[in-house]
CSV table of C-alpha atoms in Angstrom, one decimal:
chain,number,residue,atom,x,y,z
A,419,ASP,CA,-19.0,-4.8,-5.8
A,420,MET,CA,-15.3,-4.4,-6.7
A,421,LYS,CA,-13.2,-5.9,-4.0
A,422,VAL,CA,-10.1,-7.8,-3.0
A,423,THR,CA,-10.8,-10.5,-0.5
A,424,GLN,CA,-8.1,-12.0,1.8
A,425,MET,CA,-8.4,-15.2,3.7
A,426,PRO,CA,-7.9,-15.8,6.5
A,427,ARG,CA,-8.0,-12.5,8.4
A,428,TYR,CA,-6.1,-13.8,11.4
A,429,LEU,CA,-3.7,-16.8,11.6
A,430,ILE,CA,-1.4,-18.2,14.2
A,431,LYS,CA,1.2,-20.7,13.1
A,432,ARG,CA,4.1,-22.5,14.8
A,433,MET,CA,7.6,-22.0,13.5
A,434,GLY,CA,8.4,-24.5,10.8
A,435,GLU,CA,4.8,-24.9,9.7
A,436,ASN,CA,3.7,-24.1,6.2
A,437,VAL,CA,1.4,-21.1,5.7
A,438,LEU,CA,-1.0,-20.4,2.8
A,439,LEU,CA,-2.4,-16.9,2.4
A,440,GLU,CA,-5.1,-16.5,-0.2
A,441,CYS,CA,-6.3,-13.5,-2.1
A,442,GLY,CA,-9.1,-13.1,-4.6
A,443,GLN,CA,-10.3,-10.2,-6.7
A,444,ASP,CA,-13.4,-9.8,-8.8
A,445,MET,CA,-12.3,-7.0,-11.2
A,446,SER,CA,-10.3,-9.1,-13.7
A,447,HIS,CA,-7.2,-7.0,-12.9
A,448,GLU,CA,-4.1,-8.3,-14.6
A,449,THR,CA,-1.7,-7.2,-11.9
A,450,MET,CA,-1.7,-8.4,-8.3
A,451,TYR,CA,0.7,-7.8,-5.4
A,452,TRP,CA,1.7,-9.1,-2.0
A,453,TYR,CA,3.0,-6.6,0.5
A,454,ARG,CA,3.9,-7.0,4.1
A,455,GLN,CA,3.4,-4.2,6.6
A,456,ASP,CA,5.6,-3.8,9.7
A,457,PRO,CA,5.7,-0.9,12.2
A,458,GLY,CA,8.1,1.8,11.0
A,459,LEU,CA,8.7,0.2,7.7
A,460,GLY,CA,5.6,0.9,5.7
A,461,LEU,CA,4.7,-1.6,3.0
A,462,GLN,CA,7.3,-3.7,1.4
A,463,LEU,CA,6.7,-5.5,-1.8
A,464,ILE,CA,7.1,-9.3,-1.7
A,465,TYR,CA,5.9,-10.4,-5.1
A,466,ILE,CA,4.2,-9.0,-8.1
A,467,SER,CA,2.2,-10.9,-10.6
A,468,TYR,CA,1.4,-9.6,-14.1
A,469,ASP,CA,-1.0,-12.3,-14.9
A,470,VAL,CA,-1.4,-16.1,-14.7
A,471,ASP,CA,2.0,-17.8,-14.2
A,472,SER,CA,3.8,-14.4,-14.7
A,473,ASN,CA,5.3,-13.6,-11.3
A,474,SER,CA,8.3,-11.5,-10.3
A,475,GLU,CA,10.1,-11.0,-7.1
A,476,GLY,CA,9.7,-7.8,-5.2
A,477,ASP,CA,12.0,-6.2,-2.7
A,478,ILE,CA,11.8,-8.9,0.0
A,479,PRO,CA,11.0,-12.3,-1.7
A,480,LYS,CA,13.2,-14.4,0.5
A,481,GLY,CA,11.2,-17.0,2.4
A,482,TYR,CA,8.1,-16.6,0.3
A,483,ARG,CA,6.7,-18.0,-2.9
A,484,VAL,CA,3.6,-17.3,-4.9
A,485,SER,CA,1.1,-19.0,-7.1
A,486,ARG,CA,-1.2,-17.6,-9.7
A,487,LYS,CA,-3.1,-20.2,-11.7
A,488,LYS,CA,-6.2,-18.0,-12.3
A,489,ARG,CA,-6.3,-14.3,-12.9
A,490,GLU,CA,-8.6,-13.7,-10.0
A,491,HIS,CA,-6.6,-15.6,-7.5
A,492,PHE,CA,-3.1,-15.0,-6.0
A,493,SER,CA,-1.6,-17.1,-3.2
A,494,LEU,CA,1.3,-16.4,-0.9
A,495,ILE,CA,3.1,-19.4,0.5
A,496,LEU,CA,5.5,-19.5,3.4
A,497,ASP,CA,7.4,-22.8,3.5
A,498,SER,CA,8.5,-23.4,7.0
A,499,ALA,CA,7.4,-20.2,8.6
A,500,LYS,CA,9.8,-18.2,10.7
A,501,THR,CA,9.1,-15.9,13.7
A,502,ASN,CA,10.4,-12.9,11.7
A,503,GLN,CA,7.6,-13.4,9.2
A,504,THR,CA,5.1,-12.3,11.8
A,505,SER,CA,3.5,-9.4,10.1
A,506,VAL,CA,0.4,-8.0,8.4
A,507,TYR,CA,0.1,-9.1,4.8
A,508,PHE,CA,-1.7,-7.2,2.2
A,509,CYS,CA,-2.8,-8.2,-1.2
A,510,ALA,CA,-3.7,-5.7,-3.9
A,511,SER,CA,-4.7,-5.6,-7.5
A,512,SER,CA,-4.7,-3.1,-10.3
A,513,PRO,CA,-5.3,-2.9,-14.0
A,514,LEU,CA,-2.2,-3.2,-16.0
A,515,TRP,CA,-2.6,0.1,-17.7
A,516,ALA,CA,-3.1,2.2,-14.5
A,517,ASN,CA,-1.2,1.0,-11.5
A,518,SER,CA,-2.5,3.9,-9.4
A,519,ASP,CA,-5.8,2.2,-9.2
A,520,TYR,CA,-4.8,-0.2,-6.5
A,521,THR,CA,-7.5,-2.0,-4.7
A,522,PHE,CA,-6.3,-3.4,-1.3
A,523,GLY,CA,-7.6,-6.3,0.7
A,524,SER,CA,-8.2,-5.9,4.4
A,525,GLY,CA,-5.0,-7.8,5.3
A,526,THR,CA,-4.1,-11.0,7.0
A,527,ARG,CA,-2.5,-10.8,10.5
A,528,LEU,CA,0.0,-13.6,10.8
A,529,LEU,CA,1.6,-14.5,14.1
A,530,VAL,CA,4.4,-17.1,13.9
A,531,ILE,CA,5.2,-18.5,17.4
B,1128,ALA,CA,17.4,4.3,-6.0
B,1129,GLN,CA,13.9,5.7,-5.8
B,1130,SER,CA,12.5,6.3,-2.4
B,1131,VAL,CA,9.8,8.1,-0.4
B,1132,THR,CA,10.4,9.7,2.9
B,1133,GLN,CA,7.8,10.7,5.4
B,1134,PRO,CA,9.7,12.5,8.1
B,1135,ASP,CA,6.9,12.6,10.7
B,1136,ALA,CA,6.0,9.2,12.2
B,1137,ARG,CA,3.2,10.7,14.3
B,1138,VAL,CA,1.2,13.9,14.2
B,1139,THR,CA,-1.4,15.0,16.7
B,1140,VAL,CA,-3.8,17.8,15.9
B,1141,SER,CA,-7.0,19.2,17.4
B,1142,GLU,CA,-10.3,18.7,15.7
B,1143,GLY,CA,-11.0,21.7,13.5
B,1144,ALA,CA,-7.3,22.5,13.1
B,1145,SER,CA,-5.4,22.3,9.8
B,1146,LEU,CA,-3.2,19.4,8.9
B,1147,GLN,CA,-0.1,19.1,6.8
B,1148,LEU,CA,1.7,15.8,6.2
B,1149,ARG,CA,5.1,15.9,4.6
B,1150,CYS,CA,6.4,13.7,1.8
B,1151,LYS,CA,9.7,13.9,0.0
B,1152,TYR,CA,10.6,11.7,-2.9
B,1153,SER,CA,13.9,10.8,-4.5
B,1154,TYR,CA,13.8,10.3,-8.3
B,1155,SER,CA,15.6,12.2,-11.1
B,1156,ALA,CA,12.5,12.6,-13.2
B,1157,THR,CA,8.9,13.4,-12.3
B,1158,PRO,CA,7.3,10.4,-10.8
B,1159,TYR,CA,3.6,9.5,-10.4
B,1160,LEU,CA,2.7,10.4,-6.8
B,1161,PHE,CA,-0.1,9.2,-4.5
B,1162,TRP,CA,-1.5,9.5,-1.0
B,1163,TYR,CA,-3.2,6.6,0.6
B,1164,VAL,CA,-5.1,6.4,3.9
B,1165,GLN,CA,-5.4,3.3,6.2
B,1166,TYR,CA,-8.0,3.2,8.8
B,1167,PRO,CA,-7.6,0.7,11.7
B,1168,ARG,CA,-7.8,-2.9,10.7
B,1169,GLN,CA,-8.4,-2.0,7.1
B,1170,GLY,CA,-6.5,-2.0,3.8
B,1171,LEU,CA,-5.2,1.2,2.1
B,1172,GLN,CA,-7.5,3.5,0.2
B,1173,LEU,CA,-6.5,6.1,-2.4
B,1174,LEU,CA,-6.9,9.7,-1.3
B,1175,LEU,CA,-5.4,11.4,-4.4
B,1176,LYS,CA,-2.9,11.1,-7.1
B,1177,TYR,CA,-0.7,13.3,-9.3
B,1178,TYR,CA,0.5,12.5,-12.8
B,1179,SER,CA,1.1,15.9,-14.4
B,1180,GLY,CA,-0.4,19.4,-14.9
B,1181,ASP,CA,-1.7,21.5,-12.1
B,1182,PRO,CA,0.6,20.9,-9.1
B,1183,VAL,CA,-2.3,21.1,-6.7
B,1184,VAL,CA,-4.5,18.1,-6.7
B,1185,GLN,CA,-7.8,17.6,-5.0
B,1186,GLY,CA,-8.7,14.3,-3.4
B,1187,VAL,CA,-11.5,12.7,-1.4
B,1188,ASN,CA,-12.8,14.1,1.9
B,1189,SER,CA,-11.4,17.6,1.3
B,1190,PHE,CA,-7.8,16.6,1.2
B,1191,GLU,CA,-5.4,18.2,-1.3
B,1192,ALA,CA,-1.8,17.8,-2.1
B,1193,GLU,CA,0.8,20.1,-3.7
B,1194,PHE,CA,3.6,18.8,-5.9
B,1195,SER,CA,6.9,20.7,-6.0
B,1196,LYS,CA,9.5,19.5,-8.4
B,1197,SER,CA,12.1,21.9,-7.1
B,1198,ASN,CA,11.6,20.6,-3.5
B,1199,SER,CA,11.0,17.0,-4.6
B,1200,SER,CA,7.9,17.1,-2.3
B,1201,PHE,CA,4.3,16.1,-2.4
B,1202,HIS,CA,2.7,17.4,0.9
B,1203,LEU,CA,-0.8,16.5,1.9
B,1204,GLN,CA,-3.1,19.1,3.5
B,1205,LYS,CA,-6.5,19.5,5.0
B,1206,ALA,CA,-7.9,22.8,6.2
B,1207,SER,CA,-10.0,21.5,9.0
B,1208,VAL,CA,-9.7,17.9,10.4
B,1209,HIS,CA,-12.4,15.8,11.9
B,1210,TRP,CA,-11.9,13.0,14.5
B,1211,SER,CA,-12.7,10.5,11.7
B,1212,ASP,CA,-9.4,11.6,10.0
B,1213,SER,CA,-7.5,9.7,12.6
B,1214,ALA,CA,-5.6,7.1,10.5
B,1215,VAL,CA,-2.3,6.2,9.0
B,1216,TYR,CA,-1.4,8.1,5.8
B,1217,PHE,CA,1.1,6.8,3.2
B,1218,CYS,CA,2.8,8.7,0.5
B,1219,ALA,CA,3.8,6.5,-2.5
B,1220,LEU,CA,5.4,6.9,-5.9
B,1221,SER,CA,5.5,5.0,-9.2
B,1222,LEU,CA,7.8,5.4,-12.1
B,1223,TYR,CA,5.5,4.1,-14.7
B,1224,GLN,CA,1.9,4.5,-15.7
B,1225,GLY,CA,1.1,0.9,-15.5
B,1226,GLY,CA,2.2,-2.5,-14.4
B,1227,ARG,CA,4.7,-1.5,-11.8
B,1228,ALA,CA,4.5,-1.6,-8.1
B,1229,LEU,CA,4.2,1.4,-5.9
B,1230,ILE,CA,7.0,2.4,-3.5
B,1231,PHE,CA,5.6,3.5,-0.2
B,1232,GLY,CA,6.9,5.7,2.5
B,1233,THR,CA,6.8,4.6,6.1
B,1234,GLY,CA,3.6,6.3,6.9
B,1235,THR,CA,2.4,9.0,9.3
B,1236,THR,CA,0.0,8.2,12.0
B,1237,VAL,CA,-2.5,11.1,12.6
B,1238,SER,CA,-4.4,11.4,15.8
B,1239,VAL,CA,-7.2,14.0,16.0
B,1240,SER,CA,-8.0,15.0,19.5
B,1241,PRO,CA,-11.3,16.5,20.5
């Protein structure tokens, strides 16, 4: 079954704590993405990864970093979380040759208090 | 800069009625265009896509979209909606065939009333 799995589904953190969001895919897709979704703003790209250790900033990378040590796994890290990072975070993957074939995870709802 | 505009934040339609969701894009050449649907508490799922050729594309669940280069638009339509079509719909564009991220519109929330 082709899927993108995000863990955890829900997360509550205090301001200043570190946050790790994890994403896995079982399709051997080269490209993986992290987006955040906020009401009225749609999806905004945080980071894109073209393969292991080949990551590029998206439109809103400030306050985030990523790690991709295996093709099937892509992590989003928030060092010292801020309240304005409360959002729904989506991970997606696609084959390098066809970026229309996005497969999305179900999202992680992060609340920073 | 390239962008996608969905002018309607919310649309309410009656079950069985037709639905049109508007999408306008900004890009000097012809982009690759997509419509995605998001059901509550889920990720996005692809409805249909346009690369080239016939400007009317068919998608899943009887949705179709029409590309217009002159109007820079890619409107989504369905002839008769069902309550299960209640969801958020996103229009998106890409400038390249592969390896580049999609640019999403802000989404249109569709509510289908009985």
